[in-house]
Amino acid sequence: MTFTDEEIERYARHLVLREVGGPGQQKLKAASVLIVGAGGLGSPAALYLAAAGIGTIVMADPDEVDRSNLQRQVIYADEDLGRPKVEAAADRLAALNPHVFVAGFHGAFDAESADRLVEGVDLVLDGTDDFGVRFCVNEACVRHGKPLVSGAIGRWTGQVGVFGRQPCYRCLVPETPPDAETCVAVGVVGALAGVIGSMMALEAIKTITGAGEPLAGRLLVYDALAAETRTVRVAGDPECPVCGSGGAP
Amino acid sequence: MRLTVNGETRTFEDDVRDVAGLVAALGLDTRKVAVERNLEIVPRSSYAVTALMDGDRIEIVHFIGGG
């Protein structure tokens, strides 16, 4: 795979980075990723991954753009109101970087759609707002052996981690928390979505290029009000129903 | 036993010997939070077999799922 003069100019700041360079940029161009949820986290993640030159980006989301999204979902503009998110996002990404192939799935990520969305990509990013969908994404990633970059936000707190065969996301969250807070109910500061969504893009780029130490098996917790981060290890759960001996995946 | 819980040093009775005992003493809903001991999240199935030591640093991590 060779780069045109235009691509060399476009990716110049990556190409001079020791940890990316030509080989890393080739890996990004050859990579395909699935972004589940084109909301507060999926928006910045998709923008940075498209700008970075990821070859194929698949976005999955069942919703249309709502005015209350625009406070943080920076991939959309006022004129996108009412459009399917994946359609508006695909247009924005194509305008940002014409070298990226973008596909949208305007529907729910569930047991029925999971396998065909996950099996063809190299890496999955999950920024959905529902624990049930998160569990479904995790199960599909474990089943197909795909690295999962998981991000979550609420109020002023964000979490991001990279999961694989073990520990998987279910090792961290064993069951759906009751009365789970959603951004709709408790709010979220828009810039926090930018921070965590961008970290998700960064971890995806690190995982694909092999740069540095990804957050594999670790969870980064960002307390935006205190301006503090803490990174903790996530131990694999031997009795995890998804990746452990507690049940067949 | 003295433990640092969310940055605050606290003394616990003798019945708090493992993570399960601490969870009970703090009245935590284990469906909503994870327990981190010395910068490692303890799997929920291991609470009863994860002994606590004097001086352990404990953080309670609330699960969030917004996007």
Short mmCIF file of N, CA, C and O in Angstrom, two decimals, chain A residues 100-233:
data_model
loop_
_atom_site.label_atom_id
_atom_site.label_comp_id
_atom_site.label_asym_id
_atom_site.label_seq_id
_atom_site.Cartn_x
_atom_site.Cartn_y
_atom_site.Cartn_z
N VAL A 100 -11.02 7.87 3.59
CA VAL A 100 -11.62 6.91 4.54
C VAL A 100 -12.93 6.38 3.95
O VAL A 100 -13.76 7.14 3.47
N PHE A 101 -13.09 5.06 4.03
CA PHE A 101 -14.36 4.46 3.63
C PHE A 101 -15.26 4.40 4.87
O PHE A 101 -14.86 3.84 5.90
N VAL A 102 -16.42 5.01 4.78
CA VAL A 102 -17.33 5.07 5.93
C VAL A 102 -18.62 4.35 5.59
O VAL A 102 -19.19 4.55 4.51
N ALA A 103 -19.06 3.48 6.51
CA ALA A 103 -20.34 2.80 6.33
C ALA A 103 -21.17 3.02 7.58
O ALA A 103 -20.65 3.06 8.69
N GLY A 104 -22.46 3.18 7.40
CA GLY A 104 -23.35 3.40 8.54
C GLY A 104 -24.38 2.29 8.65
O GLY A 104 -24.92 1.83 7.63
N PHE A 105 -24.64 1.85 9.88
CA PHE A 105 -25.72 0.90 10.14
C PHE A 105 -26.75 1.63 10.99
O PHE A 105 -26.52 1.92 12.16
N HIS A 106 -27.89 1.99 10.35
CA HIS A 106 -28.93 2.73 11.04
C HIS A 106 -29.88 1.74 11.72
O HIS A 106 -30.91 1.38 11.16
N GLY A 107 -29.46 1.26 12.88
CA GLY A 107 -30.27 0.28 13.57
C GLY A 107 -29.64 -0.06 14.91
O GLY A 107 -28.59 0.48 15.27
N ALA A 108 -30.30 -0.95 15.62
CA ALA A 108 -29.85 -1.31 16.96
C ALA A 108 -28.74 -2.33 16.90
O ALA A 108 -28.76 -3.25 16.06
N PHE A 109 -27.76 -2.18 17.78
CA PHE A 109 -26.76 -3.22 17.98
C PHE A 109 -27.38 -4.20 18.96
O PHE A 109 -27.57 -3.90 20.14
N ASP A 110 -27.75 -5.38 18.49
CA ASP A 110 -28.36 -6.37 19.36
C ASP A 110 -27.87 -7.77 18.96
O ASP A 110 -27.00 -7.90 18.09
N ALA A 111 -28.44 -8.77 19.59
CA ALA A 111 -27.98 -10.14 19.36
C ALA A 111 -28.08 -10.51 17.88
O ALA A 111 -27.27 -11.30 17.37
N GLU A 112 -29.03 -9.90 17.19
CA GLU A 112 -29.24 -10.24 15.78
C GLU A 112 -28.20 -9.58 14.87
O GLU A 112 -27.70 -10.20 13.93
N SER A 113 -27.86 -8.32 15.16
CA SER A 113 -26.93 -7.60 14.28
C SER A 113 -25.47 -7.73 14.73
O SER A 113 -24.56 -7.41 13.95
N ALA A 114 -25.24 -8.19 15.96
CA ALA A 114 -23.91 -8.15 16.56
C ALA A 114 -22.84 -8.84 15.70
O ALA A 114 -21.81 -8.24 15.39
N ASP A 115 -23.09 -10.08 15.34
CA ASP A 115 -22.05 -10.85 14.66
C ASP A 115 -21.64 -10.26 13.33
O ASP A 115 -20.46 -10.13 13.03
N ARG A 116 -22.63 -9.85 12.53
CA ARG A 116 -22.24 -9.36 11.21
C ARG A 116 -21.59 -7.98 11.29
O ARG A 116 -20.82 -7.60 10.41
N LEU A 117 -21.84 -7.22 12.38
CA LEU A 117 -21.16 -5.94 12.53
C LEU A 117 -19.72 -6.11 13.03
O LEU A 117 -18.82 -5.38 12.63
N VAL A 118 -19.52 -7.09 13.91
CA VAL A 118 -18.22 -7.22 14.58
C VAL A 118 -17.24 -8.09 13.80
O VAL A 118 -16.03 -7.81 13.78
N GLU A 119 -17.72 -9.13 13.13
CA GLU A 119 -16.79 -10.13 12.59
C GLU A 119 -15.83 -9.58 11.53
O GLU A 119 -14.72 -10.06 11.42
N GLY A 120 -16.25 -8.54 10.81
CA GLY A 120 -15.41 -8.06 9.71
C GLY A 120 -14.42 -6.96 10.07
O GLY A 120 -13.64 -6.54 9.22
N VAL A 121 -14.46 -6.47 11.31
CA VAL A 121 -13.58 -5.35 11.66
C VAL A 121 -12.41 -5.82 12.52
O VAL A 121 -12.40 -6.94 13.03
N ASP A 122 -11.41 -4.92 12.66
CA ASP A 122 -10.22 -5.26 13.45
C ASP A 122 -10.36 -4.86 14.91
O ASP A 122 -9.65 -5.40 15.78
N LEU A 123 -11.21 -3.88 15.19
CA LEU A 123 -11.30 -3.32 16.55
C LEU A 123 -12.67 -2.67 16.70
O LEU A 123 -13.23 -2.16 15.73
N VAL A 124 -13.18 -2.70 17.93
CA VAL A 124 -14.51 -2.13 18.20
C VAL A 124 -14.39 -1.05 19.27
O VAL A 124 -13.67 -1.23 20.26
N LEU A 125 -15.08 0.07 19.05
CA LEU A 125 -15.18 1.10 20.08
C LEU A 125 -16.63 1.16 20.54
O LEU A 125 -17.54 1.22 19.70
N ASP A 126 -16.83 1.13 21.85
CA ASP A 126 -18.18 1.16 22.40
C ASP A 126 -18.39 2.44 23.20
O ASP A 126 -17.75 2.65 24.22
N GLY A 127 -19.31 3.27 22.72
CA GLY A 127 -19.66 4.48 23.44
C GLY A 127 -21.17 4.64 23.54
O GLY A 127 -21.71 5.72 23.35
N THR A 128 -21.84 3.51 23.80
CA THR A 128 -23.30 3.54 23.87
C THR A 128 -23.74 3.99 25.28
O THR A 128 -22.93 4.13 26.18
N ASP A 129 -25.04 4.19 25.43
CA ASP A 129 -25.55 4.71 26.70
C ASP A 129 -26.44 3.69 27.41
O ASP A 129 -27.33 4.06 28.16
N ASP A 130 -26.17 2.40 27.16
CA ASP A 130 -27.05 1.37 27.71
C ASP A 130 -26.21 0.15 28.09
O ASP A 130 -25.44 -0.36 27.26
N PHE A 131 -26.34 -0.30 29.33
CA PHE A 131 -25.53 -1.44 29.78
C PHE A 131 -25.87 -2.73 29.02
O PHE A 131 -25.00 -3.55 28.77
N GLY A 132 -27.14 -2.89 28.64
CA GLY A 132 -27.52 -4.07 27.89
C GLY A 132 -26.78 -4.14 26.56
O GLY A 132 -26.28 -5.21 26.15
N VAL A 133 -26.70 -3.00 25.87
CA VAL A 133 -25.97 -2.95 24.60
C VAL A 133 -24.48 -3.17 24.85
O VAL A 133 -23.80 -3.89 24.11
N ARG A 134 -23.97 -2.60 25.93
CA ARG A 134 -22.54 -2.78 26.27
C ARG A 134 -22.21 -4.26 26.47
O ARG A 134 -21.18 -4.75 26.02
N PHE A 135 -23.11 -4.97 27.16
CA PHE A 135 -22.89 -6.41 27.37
C PHE A 135 -22.89 -7.15 26.03
O PHE A 135 -22.09 -8.05 25.79
N CYS A 136 -23.82 -6.76 25.16
CA CYS A 136 -23.94 -7.41 23.85
C CYS A 136 -22.69 -7.17 23.00
O CYS A 136 -22.18 -8.08 22.35
N VAL A 137 -22.18 -5.93 23.04
CA VAL A 137 -20.95 -5.59 22.31
C VAL A 137 -19.78 -6.41 22.85
O VAL A 137 -19.00 -7.00 22.09
N ASN A 138 -19.68 -6.48 24.17
CA ASN A 138 -18.59 -7.22 24.79
C ASN A 138 -18.62 -8.71 24.42
O ASN A 138 -17.59 -9.30 24.09
N GLU A 139 -19.82 -9.28 24.48
CA GLU A 139 -19.94 -10.71 24.15
C GLU A 139 -19.50 -10.97 22.71
O GLU A 139 -18.80 -11.94 22.43
N ALA A 140 -19.91 -10.08 21.80
CA ALA A 140 -19.53 -10.27 20.39
C ALA A 140 -18.02 -10.12 20.21
O ALA A 140 -17.40 -10.85 19.45
N CYS A 141 -17.41 -9.17 20.95
CA CYS A 141 -15.97 -8.96 20.84
C CYS A 141 -15.20 -10.18 21.37
O CYS A 141 -14.21 -10.61 20.77
N VAL A 142 -15.66 -10.76 22.49
CA VAL A 142 -15.00 -11.95 23.03
C VAL A 142 -15.17 -13.12 22.06
O VAL A 142 -14.22 -13.86 21.77
N ARG A 143 -16.39 -13.25 21.52
CA ARG A 143 -16.70 -14.36 20.61
C ARG A 143 -15.81 -14.31 19.36
O ARG A 143 -15.36 -15.34 18.86
N HIS A 144 -15.56 -13.11 18.86
CA HIS A 144 -14.80 -12.97 17.61
C HIS A 144 -13.34 -12.57 17.85
O HIS A 144 -12.60 -12.34 16.88
N GLY A 145 -12.94 -12.46 19.12
CA GLY A 145 -11.55 -12.14 19.43
C GLY A 145 -11.12 -10.75 18.99
O GLY A 145 -9.99 -10.56 18.55
N LYS A 146 -12.02 -9.78 19.12
CA LYS A 146 -11.70 -8.40 18.71
C LYS A 146 -11.43 -7.54 19.94
O LYS A 146 -12.18 -7.60 20.92
N PRO A 147 -10.35 -6.72 19.89
CA PRO A 147 -10.12 -5.80 21.00
C PRO A 147 -11.27 -4.79 21.11
O PRO A 147 -11.79 -4.33 20.08
N LEU A 148 -11.64 -4.48 22.35
CA LEU A 148 -12.75 -3.56 22.61
C LEU A 148 -12.24 -2.35 23.39
O LEU A 148 -11.69 -2.49 24.48
N VAL A 149 -12.41 -1.19 22.79
CA VAL A 149 -12.11 0.07 23.48
C VAL A 149 -13.43 0.59 24.02
O VAL A 149 -14.33 0.92 23.24
N SER A 150 -13.55 0.60 25.34
CA SER A 150 -14.83 0.94 25.96
C SER A 150 -14.72 2.27 26.69
O SER A 150 -13.79 2.50 27.46
N GLY A 151 -15.69 3.15 26.44
CA GLY A 151 -15.71 4.44 27.13
C GLY A 151 -17.08 4.70 27.72
O GLY A 151 -18.08 4.19 27.22
N ALA A 152 -17.11 5.45 28.81
CA ALA A 152 -18.39 5.79 29.43
C ALA A 152 -18.26 7.15 30.11
O ALA A 152 -17.19 7.52 30.61
N ILE A 153 -19.37 7.88 30.11
CA ILE A 153 -19.39 9.19 30.76
C ILE A 153 -20.70 9.36 31.52
O ILE A 153 -21.71 8.74 31.20
N GLY A 154 -20.67 10.21 32.52
CA GLY A 154 -21.86 10.59 33.26
C GLY A 154 -21.51 11.77 34.14
O GLY A 154 -20.45 11.78 34.76
N ARG A 155 -22.34 12.78 34.16
CA ARG A 155 -22.09 14.00 34.94
C ARG A 155 -20.71 14.56 34.63
O ARG A 155 -20.46 15.04 33.55
N TRP A 156 -19.77 14.41 35.58
CA TRP A 156 -18.42 14.96 35.42
C TRP A 156 -17.36 13.86 35.48
O TRP A 156 -16.18 14.13 35.68
N THR A 157 -17.78 12.60 35.33
CA THR A 157 -16.84 11.49 35.43
C THR A 157 -16.79 10.71 34.13
O THR A 157 -17.82 10.48 33.49
N GLY A 158 -15.58 10.28 33.76
CA GLY A 158 -15.43 9.46 32.58
C GLY A 158 -14.58 8.24 32.89
O GLY A 158 -13.76 8.26 33.82
N GLN A 159 -14.79 7.18 32.15
CA GLN A 159 -13.99 5.96 32.29
C GLN A 159 -13.66 5.45 30.89
O GLN A 159 -14.49 5.50 29.99
N VAL A 160 -12.44 4.96 30.73
CA VAL A 160 -12.06 4.35 29.45
C VAL A 160 -11.13 3.17 29.74
O VAL A 160 -10.31 3.22 30.65
N GLY A 161 -11.31 2.09 28.98
CA GLY A 161 -10.48 0.92 29.15
C GLY A 161 -10.44 0.12 27.86
O GLY A 161 -11.25 0.32 26.96
N VAL A 162 -9.46 -0.78 27.78
CA VAL A 162 -9.34 -1.66 26.61
C VAL A 162 -9.48 -3.10 27.11
O VAL A 162 -8.76 -3.51 28.03
N PHE A 163 -10.39 -3.83 26.50
CA PHE A 163 -10.66 -5.19 26.94
C PHE A 163 -10.38 -6.17 25.82
O PHE A 163 -10.47 -5.84 24.64
N GLY A 164 -10.05 -7.40 26.22
CA GLY A 164 -9.76 -8.44 25.24
C GLY A 164 -10.43 -9.73 25.64
O GLY A 164 -11.53 -9.73 26.16
N ARG A 165 -9.71 -10.83 25.42
CA ARG A 165 -10.25 -12.13 25.78
C ARG A 165 -10.48 -12.21 27.30
O ARG A 165 -11.48 -12.71 27.76
N GLN A 166 -9.53 -11.75 28.09
CA GLN A 166 -9.69 -11.65 29.53
C GLN A 166 -8.66 -10.67 30.09
O GLN A 166 -7.49 -10.79 29.74
N PRO A 167 -9.01 -9.71 30.91
CA PRO A 167 -10.37 -9.47 31.35
C PRO A 167 -11.24 -8.89 30.23
O PRO A 167 -10.72 -8.19 29.35
N CYS A 168 -12.52 -9.21 30.27
CA CYS A 168 -13.47 -8.60 29.35
C CYS A 168 -14.30 -7.58 30.14
O CYS A 168 -14.14 -7.46 31.36
N TYR A 169 -15.15 -6.87 29.44
CA TYR A 169 -15.92 -5.82 30.09
C TYR A 169 -16.80 -6.37 31.23
O TYR A 169 -17.02 -5.71 32.25
N ARG A 170 -17.28 -7.61 31.06
CA ARG A 170 -18.14 -8.22 32.08
C ARG A 170 -17.37 -8.55 33.37
O ARG A 170 -17.97 -8.68 34.43
N CYS A 171 -16.03 -8.72 33.26
CA CYS A 171 -15.23 -8.91 34.47
C CYS A 171 -15.30 -7.65 35.34
O CYS A 171 -15.21 -7.73 36.57
N LEU A 172 -15.44 -6.49 34.68
CA LEU A 172 -15.55 -5.23 35.41
C LEU A 172 -16.98 -5.01 35.90
O LEU A 172 -17.19 -4.68 37.06
N VAL A 173 -17.94 -5.15 34.99
CA VAL A 173 -19.36 -4.92 35.32
C VAL A 173 -20.08 -6.26 35.20
O VAL A 173 -20.46 -6.66 34.11
N PRO A 174 -20.27 -6.97 36.32
CA PRO A 174 -20.83 -8.32 36.24
C PRO A 174 -22.32 -8.38 35.91
O PRO A 174 -22.78 -9.35 35.30
N GLU A 175 -23.09 -7.37 36.30
CA GLU A 175 -24.51 -7.38 35.96
C GLU A 175 -24.98 -5.95 35.77
O GLU A 175 -24.34 -5.00 36.20
N THR A 176 -26.12 -5.80 35.09
CA THR A 176 -26.64 -4.46 34.81
C THR A 176 -26.93 -3.73 36.13
O THR A 176 -27.72 -4.20 36.94
N PRO A 177 -26.27 -2.59 36.35
CA PRO A 177 -26.55 -1.85 37.58
C PRO A 177 -28.00 -1.37 37.59
O PRO A 177 -28.47 -0.83 36.58
N PRO A 178 -28.73 -1.57 38.69
CA PRO A 178 -30.11 -1.10 38.75
C PRO A 178 -30.15 0.42 38.78
O PRO A 178 -29.20 1.05 39.27
N ASP A 179 -31.22 0.98 38.29
CA ASP A 179 -31.41 2.44 38.26
C ASP A 179 -30.19 3.13 37.65
O ASP A 179 -29.72 4.14 38.18
N ALA A 180 -29.66 2.55 36.57
CA ALA A 180 -28.46 3.13 35.96
C ALA A 180 -28.74 4.56 35.51
O ALA A 180 -29.77 4.84 34.91
N GLU A 181 -27.79 5.43 35.84
CA GLU A 181 -27.94 6.83 35.46
C GLU A 181 -27.62 7.00 33.97
O GLU A 181 -26.61 6.49 33.50
N THR A 182 -28.48 7.69 33.26
CA THR A 182 -28.19 8.00 31.86
C THR A 182 -27.88 9.49 31.75
O THR A 182 -28.25 10.28 32.63
N CYS A 183 -27.21 9.85 30.68
CA CYS A 183 -26.89 11.26 30.47
C CYS A 183 -28.17 12.09 30.36
O CYS A 183 -28.20 13.26 30.73
N VAL A 184 -29.24 11.46 29.82
CA VAL A 184 -30.52 12.17 29.69
C VAL A 184 -31.01 12.59 31.08
O VAL A 184 -31.48 13.70 31.29
N ALA A 185 -30.88 11.66 32.05
CA ALA A 185 -31.44 11.91 33.37
C ALA A 185 -30.54 12.78 34.24
O ALA A 185 -31.04 13.66 34.95
N VAL A 186 -29.24 12.54 34.23
CA VAL A 186 -28.37 13.23 35.20
C VAL A 186 -27.46 14.28 34.56
O VAL A 186 -26.82 15.04 35.27
N GLY A 187 -27.44 14.33 33.24
CA GLY A 187 -26.63 15.32 32.55
C GLY A 187 -25.18 14.90 32.38
O GLY A 187 -24.71 13.93 32.99
N VAL A 188 -24.50 15.62 31.53
CA VAL A 188 -23.07 15.37 31.29
C VAL A 188 -22.50 16.66 30.69
O VAL A 188 -23.17 17.34 29.90
N VAL A 189 -21.30 17.00 31.12
CA VAL A 189 -20.68 18.21 30.56
C VAL A 189 -20.10 17.85 29.19
O VAL A 189 -19.47 16.80 29.03
N GLY A 190 -20.39 18.68 28.19
CA GLY A 190 -20.06 18.34 26.81
C GLY A 190 -18.59 18.07 26.57
O GLY A 190 -18.23 17.11 25.89
N ALA A 191 -17.72 18.89 27.15
CA ALA A 191 -16.29 18.73 26.90
C ALA A 191 -15.76 17.41 27.45
O ALA A 191 -14.76 16.89 26.96
N LEU A 192 -16.43 16.85 28.47
CA LEU A 192 -16.02 15.54 29.00
C LEU A 192 -16.18 14.46 27.93
O LEU A 192 -15.34 13.55 27.82
N ALA A 193 -17.26 14.57 27.15
CA ALA A 193 -17.45 13.61 26.04
C ALA A 193 -16.29 13.72 25.07
O ALA A 193 -15.79 12.71 24.56
N GLY A 194 -15.82 14.96 24.85
CA GLY A 194 -14.67 15.18 23.97
C GLY A 194 -13.41 14.53 24.52
O GLY A 194 -12.64 13.91 23.78
N VAL A 195 -13.19 14.67 25.83
CA VAL A 195 -12.00 14.10 26.47
C VAL A 195 -12.01 12.58 26.35
O VAL A 195 -11.04 11.96 25.88
N ILE A 196 -13.11 11.95 26.78
CA ILE A 196 -13.15 10.49 26.82
C ILE A 196 -13.24 9.90 25.41
O ILE A 196 -12.57 8.91 25.10
N GLY A 197 -14.03 10.53 24.54
CA GLY A 197 -14.12 10.04 23.15
C GLY A 197 -12.77 10.13 22.45
O GLY A 197 -12.38 9.24 21.70
N SER A 198 -12.02 11.21 22.72
CA SER A 198 -10.69 11.36 22.12
C SER A 198 -9.72 10.34 22.69
O SER A 198 -8.87 9.80 21.97
N MET A 199 -9.84 10.04 23.99
CA MET A 199 -8.99 8.99 24.58
C MET A 199 -9.29 7.64 23.95
O MET A 199 -8.39 6.84 23.74
N MET A 200 -10.57 7.40 23.64
CA MET A 200 -10.94 6.14 22.98
C MET A 200 -10.26 6.06 21.61
O MET A 200 -9.71 5.01 21.24
N ALA A 201 -10.29 7.17 20.86
CA ALA A 201 -9.62 7.19 19.55
C ALA A 201 -8.13 6.94 19.71
O ALA A 201 -7.51 6.19 18.96
N LEU A 202 -7.54 7.57 20.73
CA LEU A 202 -6.11 7.43 20.99
C LEU A 202 -5.75 5.98 21.32
O LEU A 202 -4.75 5.45 20.81
N GLU A 203 -6.55 5.34 22.17
CA GLU A 203 -6.28 3.94 22.52
C GLU A 203 -6.45 3.03 21.29
O GLU A 203 -5.73 2.05 21.15
N ALA A 204 -7.41 3.36 20.43
CA ALA A 204 -7.58 2.58 19.20
C ALA A 204 -6.34 2.72 18.31
O ALA A 204 -5.83 1.73 17.78
N ILE A 205 -5.85 3.95 18.19
CA ILE A 205 -4.66 4.20 17.35
C ILE A 205 -3.44 3.47 17.94
O ILE A 205 -2.65 2.85 17.21
N LYS A 206 -3.29 3.51 19.27
CA LYS A 206 -2.18 2.81 19.91
C LYS A 206 -2.29 1.29 19.68
O LYS A 206 -1.30 0.63 19.38
N THR A 207 -3.49 0.76 19.83
CA THR A 207 -3.68 -0.68 19.66
C THR A 207 -3.37 -1.11 18.23
O THR A 207 -2.72 -2.14 18.00
N ILE A 208 -3.81 -0.30 17.26
CA ILE A 208 -3.62 -0.67 15.85
C ILE A 208 -2.15 -0.53 15.44
O ILE A 208 -1.61 -1.39 14.73
N THR A 209 -1.49 0.53 15.90
CA THR A 209 -0.10 0.76 15.47
C THR A 209 0.91 0.04 16.36
O THR A 209 2.08 -0.06 16.00
N GLY A 210 0.47 -0.41 17.55
CA GLY A 210 1.41 -1.03 18.48
C GLY A 210 2.22 -0.03 19.27
O GLY A 210 3.22 -0.38 19.89
N ALA A 211 1.80 1.24 19.26
CA ALA A 211 2.55 2.28 19.98
C ALA A 211 2.27 2.20 21.47
O ALA A 211 1.13 2.06 21.90
N GLY A 212 3.34 2.28 22.27
CA GLY A 212 3.19 2.43 23.71
C GLY A 212 2.46 1.29 24.39
O GLY A 212 2.46 0.15 23.92
N GLU A 213 1.86 1.61 25.50
CA GLU A 213 1.14 0.63 26.31
C GLU A 213 -0.35 0.97 26.29
O GLU A 213 -0.77 1.92 26.94
N PRO A 214 -1.14 0.22 25.54
CA PRO A 214 -2.58 0.49 25.57
C PRO A 214 -3.15 0.24 26.97
O PRO A 214 -2.50 -0.40 27.80
N LEU A 215 -4.35 0.72 27.20
CA LEU A 215 -5.02 0.53 28.49
C LEU A 215 -5.57 -0.89 28.61
O LEU A 215 -6.62 -1.09 29.22
N ALA A 216 -4.88 -1.86 28.05
CA ALA A 216 -5.37 -3.24 28.07
C ALA A 216 -5.44 -3.76 29.50
O ALA A 216 -4.45 -3.69 30.24
N GLY A 217 -6.62 -4.25 29.88
CA GLY A 217 -6.79 -4.78 31.22
C GLY A 217 -6.70 -3.71 32.30
O GLY A 217 -6.46 -4.01 33.45
N ARG A 218 -6.88 -2.46 31.89
CA ARG A 218 -6.84 -1.37 32.85
C ARG A 218 -8.01 -0.44 32.60
O ARG A 218 -8.58 -0.40 31.50
N LEU A 219 -8.37 0.32 33.61
CA LEU A 219 -9.45 1.29 33.51
C LEU A 219 -8.91 2.64 33.97
O LEU A 219 -8.37 2.75 35.06
N LEU A 220 -9.05 3.63 33.10
CA LEU A 220 -8.67 4.99 33.47
C LEU A 220 -9.93 5.72 33.91
O LEU A 220 -10.93 5.73 33.19
N VAL A 221 -9.87 6.27 35.11
CA VAL A 221 -11.03 6.97 35.67
C VAL A 221 -10.67 8.46 35.75
O VAL A 221 -9.66 8.83 36.36
N TYR A 222 -11.49 9.29 35.11
CA TYR A 222 -11.22 10.73 35.09
C TYR A 222 -12.31 11.45 35.86
O TYR A 222 -13.48 11.39 35.52
N ASP A 223 -11.88 12.11 36.93
CA ASP A 223 -12.79 12.93 37.73
C ASP A 223 -12.58 14.37 37.28
O ASP A 223 -11.63 15.04 37.68
N ALA A 224 -13.50 14.84 36.43
CA ALA A 224 -13.30 16.15 35.81
C ALA A 224 -13.44 17.29 36.82
O ALA A 224 -12.74 18.30 36.72
N LEU A 225 -14.31 17.15 37.82
CA LEU A 225 -14.49 18.22 38.81
C LEU A 225 -13.22 18.41 39.63
O LEU A 225 -12.84 19.54 39.95
N ALA A 226 -12.55 17.30 39.98
CA ALA A 226 -11.31 17.38 40.76
C ALA A 226 -10.09 17.55 39.86
O ALA A 226 -9.01 17.82 40.35
N ALA A 227 -10.29 17.38 38.54
CA ALA A 227 -9.18 17.39 37.58
C ALA A 227 -8.13 16.34 37.94
O ALA A 227 -6.94 16.63 37.98
N GLU A 228 -8.60 15.12 38.25
CA GLU A 228 -7.68 14.04 38.61
C GLU A 228 -7.99 12.78 37.81
O GLU A 228 -9.15 12.49 37.50
N THR A 229 -6.94 12.04 37.47
CA THR A 229 -7.13 10.74 36.82
C THR A 229 -6.48 9.66 37.68
O THR A 229 -5.52 9.92 38.41
N ARG A 230 -7.05 8.47 37.59
CA ARG A 230 -6.49 7.32 38.28
C ARG A 230 -6.58 6.16 37.32
O ARG A 230 -7.60 5.99 36.65
N THR A 231 -5.53 5.36 37.20
CA THR A 231 -5.59 4.19 36.33
C THR A 231 -5.44 2.95 37.18
O THR A 231 -4.49 2.84 37.96
N VAL A 232 -6.40 2.04 37.05
CA VAL A 232 -6.39 0.84 37.90
C VAL A 232 -6.40 -0.41 37.03
O VAL A 232 -6.89 -0.39 35.90
N ARG A 233 -5.84 -1.48 37.55
CA ARG A 233 -5.87 -2.75 36.83
C ARG A 233 -7.24 -3.40 37.03
O ARG A 233 -7.86 -3.27 38.09
#
